[in-house]
Amino acid sequence: MNTQNQSTNGERQLETLVEELFKHAAPRPQPPPAVAEEVRAALKREWDEVASRRTRRARLGWLAAAASLLIMAGAATLALRPQLLFPEPVALASIERVTGELWLSEDGEPVRAVVSAGLELEQGQTLTTAADAMVAVRLFSGGSVRLDAESTVTLGEGARIELASGALYFDSHADSLPNGRLTVATPFGEVRDVGTQFVARITSATLAVSVREGLVTVSRGKEELVASVGERLTVGSLGEPVSREAIPTFGEDWRWTERIAPALEIQGRRLIEVLAWFARETGRELEFGSLDARRIAGEATLHQSGSVDLERLTALTGLLASSDLEHRLVGAKIYVTVRAR
């Protein structure tokens, strides 16, 4: 008890001594205003820096958390939909008919391919025909393409094809072409169809465009040329002269396109449909000798099974043999009349 009282009395004496000392101490001199302002500014900068570091740490924490969530979400999405990382190839066309040996690109390298009708071709794929080969391809964007022997094409995006060598025949079939008109890119310019049938053939020095139906434009640099029905437009490198010549829309120049033309299934078709198909595929005009001949062709239905192949030029004669009609080729016309009795 006495010990506790002594400790309390000692603390009071110390406090009294400190108070006496402060009473006799002179006040500290105040710094000049400029110095005081500089000190306050330095303290503020230090405080802002400390606060900024804390804010950045907080933001980085939130960003790290958000990034982790995004990574986990992305991983889950790719696990469920791996095609987002490895998209499926885009199929642009299918084989309709093929003869001889073909080469298809595989990982950028051409390989000999066993190709049959129905095989789908993908964007970026390159197709090459051997010296004894031809192929007919149906474009999903509309129309059909046929390749002559020793030709190489690459399927581009949408309705675009790159022709590197040989010859390409295109028939729009009056399709709507939802992806736009076909563009054939060549070393000498771009060929665009305007509802047409045409052949584009390139050599080491020229591009020749032959038009059977409709119009074709050829663009090279800022220059745009137009070729119309029955015309062949030949161009070389930019700056070289352009030549034009009249050509028939039927005959030997077009024979290869007829040999590889896809066959037509005829069972259940009207005879007039087959006649019109034959005329279009051979570059001729269908003409009837009388209203009676047109009526018979429009009413007659074919019951034969199988298909008509343009390679057999007698096919049309065989079809008409069972009807009251006959035909003859007169220049660029197929003239159909009622058979004399």
Tab-separated table of N, CA and C in Angstrom, residues 14-15 24 49 64 69-70 76 124 131-132 150 152 159-160 209 216 220 225 231 251-252 269 293 295 300-301 316 322:
chain	number	residue	atom	x	y	z
A	14	LEU	N	6.657	14.495	-11.530
A	14	LEU	CA	7.242	14.578	-12.873
A	14	LEU	C	6.393	15.457	-13.785
A	15	GLU	N	5.078	15.312	-13.711
A	15	GLU	CA	4.187	16.141	-14.543
A	15	GLU	C	4.349	17.609	-14.201
A	24	HIS	N	8.703	28.137	-19.079
A	24	HIS	CA	9.903	28.949	-19.259
A	24	HIS	C	10.511	28.836	-20.646
A	49	GLU	N	1.169	10.359	-53.570
A	49	GLU	CA	1.886	9.190	-54.054
A	49	GLU	C	1.498	7.937	-53.284
A	64	ALA	N	-6.721	-8.327	-61.991
A	64	ALA	CA	-6.242	-9.707	-61.938
A	64	ALA	C	-7.402	-10.673	-61.729
A	69	LEU	N	-11.231	-14.562	-64.252
A	69	LEU	CA	-12.582	-14.994	-64.621
A	69	LEU	C	-12.730	-15.140	-66.122
A	70	LEU	N	-12.161	-14.160	-66.887
A	70	LEU	CA	-12.248	-14.228	-68.340
A	70	LEU	C	-11.513	-15.435	-68.891
A	76	ALA	N	-13.538	-22.496	-70.726
A	76	ALA	CA	-14.759	-23.298	-70.727
A	76	ALA	C	-15.447	-23.238	-72.076
A	124	GLY	N	-9.569	-21.817	-100.171
A	124	GLY	CA	-8.122	-21.899	-100.121
A	124	GLY	C	-7.538	-23.127	-100.781
A	131	ALA	N	-2.919	-33.498	-117.909
A	131	ALA	CA	-3.034	-33.305	-119.352
A	131	ALA	C	-4.224	-34.047	-119.947
A	132	ASP	N	-4.714	-35.054	-119.241
A	132	ASP	CA	-5.841	-35.842	-119.755
A	132	ASP	C	-7.115	-35.626	-118.935
A	150	GLU	N	-4.815	-29.345	-117.946
A	150	GLU	CA	-3.640	-28.569	-117.537
A	150	GLU	C	-4.025	-27.163	-117.053
A	152	THR	N	-5.058	-24.772	-113.460
A	152	THR	CA	-4.915	-24.677	-112.002
A	152	THR	C	-5.728	-23.502	-111.485
A	159	ALA	N	-17.375	-15.611	-103.877
A	159	ALA	CA	-17.439	-15.937	-105.303
A	159	ALA	C	-16.178	-15.436	-106.000
A	160	ARG	N	-15.030	-15.907	-105.576
A	160	ARG	CA	-13.751	-15.487	-106.155
A	160	ARG	C	-12.879	-16.708	-106.409
A	209	VAL	N	-10.514	-13.767	-123.161
A	209	VAL	CA	-11.852	-13.982	-122.613
A	209	VAL	C	-12.825	-14.090	-123.775
A	216	VAL	N	-19.019	-9.557	-120.006
A	216	VAL	CA	-17.903	-9.807	-119.099
A	216	VAL	C	-17.075	-8.537	-119.025
A	220	ARG	N	-7.944	-4.155	-115.252
A	220	ARG	CA	-6.504	-4.217	-115.006
A	220	ARG	C	-6.045	-2.799	-114.666
A	225	LEU	N	-12.391	-3.019	-119.236
A	225	LEU	CA	-12.790	-3.373	-120.600
A	225	LEU	C	-14.043	-4.239	-120.533
A	231	GLU	N	-17.757	-12.327	-128.800
A	231	GLU	CA	-16.529	-11.539	-128.872
A	231	GLU	C	-15.441	-12.187	-128.023
A	251	GLY	N	-19.390	-24.529	-131.690
A	251	GLY	CA	-18.344	-25.098	-132.518
A	251	GLY	C	-17.114	-25.530	-131.747
A	252	GLU	N	-16.015	-25.669	-132.475
A	252	GLU	CA	-14.816	-26.317	-131.961
A	252	GLU	C	-14.213	-25.608	-130.752
A	269	ARG	N	-39.076	-35.009	-117.320
A	269	ARG	CA	-38.965	-33.640	-117.844
A	269	ARG	C	-39.788	-33.478	-119.117
A	293	ALA	N	-45.300	-27.356	-133.595
A	293	ALA	CA	-44.058	-27.986	-133.119
A	293	ALA	C	-43.753	-27.554	-131.679
A	295	ARG	N	-45.964	-26.600	-129.452
A	295	ARG	CA	-46.974	-27.209	-128.576
A	295	ARG	C	-46.619	-28.659	-128.258
A	300	ALA	N	-45.060	-32.895	-124.449
A	300	ALA	CA	-44.430	-34.222	-124.363
A	300	ALA	C	-43.593	-34.351	-123.102
A	301	THR	N	-43.810	-35.447	-122.361
A	301	THR	CA	-43.040	-35.743	-121.157
A	301	THR	C	-42.161	-36.960	-121.413
A	316	LEU	N	-29.750	-36.039	-128.949
A	316	LEU	CA	-30.949	-35.273	-129.268
A	316	LEU	C	-31.799	-36.003	-130.308
A	322	SER	N	-38.797	-40.733	-130.512
A	322	SER	CA	-40.061	-41.243	-129.971
A	322	SER	C	-41.175	-40.202	-130.008
